[in-house]
Amino acid sequence: MLKFLRSNPTIAAGILLPLVVAAFFVIATAIPRWLVAPPAHDLLFTVHDYRHESPAIEVRFDVTDDRVRARAFRPENSYRSVPRLYRYEHATDTVRELTVELPADNDFENGILLDMPALSGTRVSAARRAPDGYEITGPEYRGGGLMGLFFGRRRQPGLAISKEGAVFEIPDVDGRPFYYGSVSFLAWVVADDG
C-alpha cells in the first residue's frame, strides 16, 4: 500500500490532505479550552414553555438589588410563554430546574412577590458578561463560507457560554435541547450567602 501511494502522489495527497485539515480543526478548537480558565460562575436563565391553555398565573423574573425576584400576575392573554427557571452549575457541568411556589388563584392585579427558597441566599449580577468574562451564546446556523459549500451548513452546538474562543456547552435537560429563541439570560451567580 505504501509503495502504491509513493508511486501515486495525487492519490496520497487526496487521502492525507483531508486528514491533516480535520486534525487542524480539532486542535484549533481544543487549544482555547486549554489556555482559558474554566467558568467560575453559575448561570441563571429562563426557558419559555409555550402553552395554548390559559394559565391562572403569569410569572415574571427580574433582578433587583442583586437578587432574583419572581412576581405572579394575572395573565394578559391566553397564548403566552410560561418561563421556567434553570441554573447551570459550572462546577458539576449540570443544569437543574429551580421551582417557584405558585400561589392560589387570588386577586393579584399588581403582582405579588413569590417565594424562591432555591435562591434565598444567592447574590447575582444581571450584567451580560460574567465577572470572569464568560458570555452566553446560543445555537445558530452558520454558512461556513467555502467549507459550508463542501460540507453543508453546520449547526453550532446548543446553548453555551464562551470566552476568548473557549466554548463550554450547557447540557440539555431531559434530552430536550435549549433553543436560542426560547432562552432568556437572567443573571450570573456572584455569591451564595446561604
Coordinates of C-alpha atoms in Angstrom, one line a residue:
M1 CA 0.0 0.0 0.0
L2 CA 2.8 2.4 0.9
K3 CA 4.6 1.7 -2.4
F4 CA 1.3 2.4 -4.3
L5 CA 0.9 5.8 -2.5
R6 CA 4.5 6.7 -3.2
S7 CA 4.1 6.0 -6.9
N8 CA 0.7 7.9 -7.0
P9 CA 1.3 11.2 -5.1
T10 CA -2.0 12.7 -6.2
I11 CA -4.0 9.9 -4.6
A12 CA -1.8 10.1 -1.5
A13 CA -2.5 13.9 -1.3
G14 CA -6.2 13.2 -1.7
I15 CA -6.2 10.9 1.3
L16 CA -3.8 12.8 3.6
L17 CA -4.9 16.4 3.0
P18 CA -8.5 15.9 4.4
L19 CA -6.9 14.1 7.4
V20 CA -4.5 17.0 8.0
V21 CA -7.3 19.6 7.7
A22 CA -9.5 17.7 10.1
A23 CA -6.7 17.4 12.6
F24 CA -6.0 21.1 12.3
F25 CA -9.7 22.0 13.1
V26 CA -9.8 19.6 16.1
I27 CA -6.6 21.1 17.5
A28 CA -7.8 24.7 16.8
T29 CA -11.0 24.2 18.7
A30 CA -9.3 22.4 21.6
I31 CA -6.5 24.9 22.2
P32 CA -8.7 27.8 23.6
R33 CA -10.1 25.4 26.2
W34 CA -6.6 24.6 27.4
L35 CA -5.5 28.2 27.6
V36 CA -8.6 29.9 29.0
A37 CA -9.6 29.4 32.6
P38 CA -12.8 27.5 33.0
P39 CA -16.0 29.2 34.1
A40 CA -16.2 30.4 37.7
H41 CA -19.8 31.4 38.0
D42 CA -23.2 29.7 37.7
L43 CA -25.7 30.9 35.1
L44 CA -29.4 31.6 35.7
F45 CA -31.6 31.6 32.6
T46 CA -35.2 31.1 31.7
V47 CA -36.7 28.9 29.0
H48 CA -40.1 29.8 27.7
D49 CA -42.6 27.0 27.6
Y50 CA -45.3 27.9 25.1
R51 CA -48.8 26.8 26.0
H52 CA -52.2 27.1 24.4
E53 CA -54.3 26.8 27.5
S54 CA -55.0 29.8 29.6
P55 CA -53.0 29.5 32.9
A56 CA -54.2 31.1 36.0
I57 CA -50.9 32.8 36.8
E58 CA -48.2 34.5 34.8
V59 CA -44.7 34.6 36.3
R60 CA -42.1 37.2 35.5
F61 CA -38.4 37.0 36.7
D62 CA -36.2 40.0 37.2
V63 CA -33.1 41.1 39.1
T64 CA -33.5 43.7 41.8
D65 CA -30.8 44.7 44.3
D66 CA -28.5 41.8 43.3
R67 CA -31.3 39.2 43.9
V68 CA -33.6 37.3 41.6
R69 CA -37.2 38.1 42.1
A70 CA -40.3 36.4 40.8
R71 CA -43.7 38.0 40.6
A72 CA -47.0 36.5 39.8
F73 CA -49.6 38.4 37.7
R74 CA -53.0 37.6 36.2
P75 CA -52.3 36.7 32.6
E76 CA -53.0 39.3 29.9
N77 CA -53.8 36.8 27.1
S78 CA -54.4 33.1 26.7
Y79 CA -51.5 32.3 24.4
R80 CA -48.2 33.1 26.0
S81 CA -45.0 31.7 27.2
V82 CA -44.5 30.3 30.7
P83 CA -40.9 30.8 31.8
R84 CA -39.1 28.0 33.6
L85 CA -36.1 29.0 35.7
Y86 CA -32.8 26.9 35.3
R87 CA -29.4 27.1 36.9
Y88 CA -26.3 25.9 35.1
E89 CA -23.8 24.8 37.8
H90 CA -20.3 25.3 36.4
A91 CA -18.5 23.1 39.0
T92 CA -20.5 20.0 38.1
D93 CA -21.4 20.9 34.5
T94 CA -25.1 20.2 35.2
V95 CA -28.4 22.0 34.7
R96 CA -31.3 21.9 37.1
E97 CA -34.7 23.5 37.2
L98 CA -35.5 25.8 40.1
T99 CA -39.1 25.6 41.2
V100 CA -41.1 28.5 42.2
E101 CA -44.0 28.1 44.6
L102 CA -47.1 29.4 42.9
P103 CA -49.9 30.9 45.0
A104 CA -53.5 30.0 44.7
D105 CA -55.5 32.0 42.2
N106 CA -56.0 35.2 44.2
D107 CA -56.6 38.8 43.4
F108 CA -53.1 39.9 42.4
E109 CA -53.6 42.5 39.7
N110 CA -50.5 44.4 40.6
G111 CA -48.4 41.3 41.0
I112 CA -47.3 39.5 44.2
L113 CA -43.7 38.5 45.1
L114 CA -43.2 34.8 45.1
D115 CA -41.0 32.7 47.4
M116 CA -37.9 31.2 45.9
P117 CA -36.1 29.1 48.5
A118 CA -33.6 27.8 46.0
L119 CA -32.2 31.3 45.6
S120 CA -32.8 32.8 49.0
G121 CA -29.1 33.5 49.9
T122 CA -27.9 34.0 46.3
R123 CA -26.5 37.3 45.1
V124 CA -26.4 37.7 41.3
S125 CA -25.3 40.1 38.6
A126 CA -27.5 40.9 35.6
A127 CA -24.5 42.1 33.5
R128 CA -24.4 40.3 30.2
R129 CA -20.8 39.3 30.9
A130 CA -19.9 37.3 33.9
P131 CA -17.2 38.7 36.3
D132 CA -14.9 36.0 34.9
G133 CA -15.5 37.2 31.3
Y134 CA -17.8 34.5 30.0
E135 CA -20.9 35.3 28.0
I136 CA -23.9 33.2 27.0
T137 CA -24.2 32.1 23.4
G138 CA -26.9 30.2 21.6
P139 CA -27.3 27.9 18.7
E140 CA -27.3 29.4 15.3
Y141 CA -26.8 28.2 11.8
R142 CA -23.6 29.3 10.1
G143 CA -23.0 29.3 6.4
G144 CA -19.3 28.3 6.8
G145 CA -18.1 30.0 3.6
L146 CA -16.2 27.7 1.3
M147 CA -16.2 24.9 3.9
G148 CA -20.0 25.3 4.1
L149 CA -20.1 24.9 0.3
F150 CA -18.4 21.5 0.5
F151 CA -19.6 20.2 3.9
G152 CA -23.1 21.9 4.1
R153 CA -24.4 24.2 6.7
R154 CA -23.3 23.3 10.2
R155 CA -25.4 23.8 13.3
Q156 CA -23.4 25.1 16.2
P157 CA -23.9 23.1 19.5
G158 CA -26.8 24.2 21.7
L159 CA -26.7 26.8 24.4
A160 CA -23.2 27.5 25.6
I161 CA -21.0 30.0 27.5
S162 CA -17.9 31.2 25.8
K163 CA -14.8 33.4 26.4
E164 CA -11.9 34.1 24.1
G165 CA -12.7 31.2 21.8
A166 CA -13.2 28.7 24.7
V167 CA -16.8 27.3 24.5
F168 CA -18.4 25.3 27.3
E169 CA -21.7 23.7 26.1
I170 CA -24.6 23.8 28.6
P171 CA -26.1 20.3 28.8
D172 CA -29.6 19.6 27.7
V173 CA -32.3 18.8 30.3
D174 CA -34.1 15.5 30.0
G175 CA -32.8 15.1 26.4
R176 CA -34.5 18.3 25.3
P177 CA -32.2 20.9 23.8
F178 CA -32.5 24.6 24.6
Y179 CA -33.3 26.7 21.5
Y180 CA -31.9 30.1 21.3
G181 CA -35.2 31.9 20.7
S182 CA -36.8 30.4 23.8
V183 CA -33.9 31.1 26.2
S184 CA -33.6 34.4 28.1
F185 CA -30.5 35.3 30.1
L186 CA -31.3 36.2 33.7
A187 CA -28.2 36.6 35.8
W188 CA -24.8 35.2 36.8
V189 CA -24.4 33.9 40.3
V190 CA -21.9 36.1 42.2
A191 CA -22.1 34.5 45.6
D192 CA -24.2 32.1 47.6
D193 CA -24.6 33.5 51.1
G194 CA -26.8 30.7 52.4

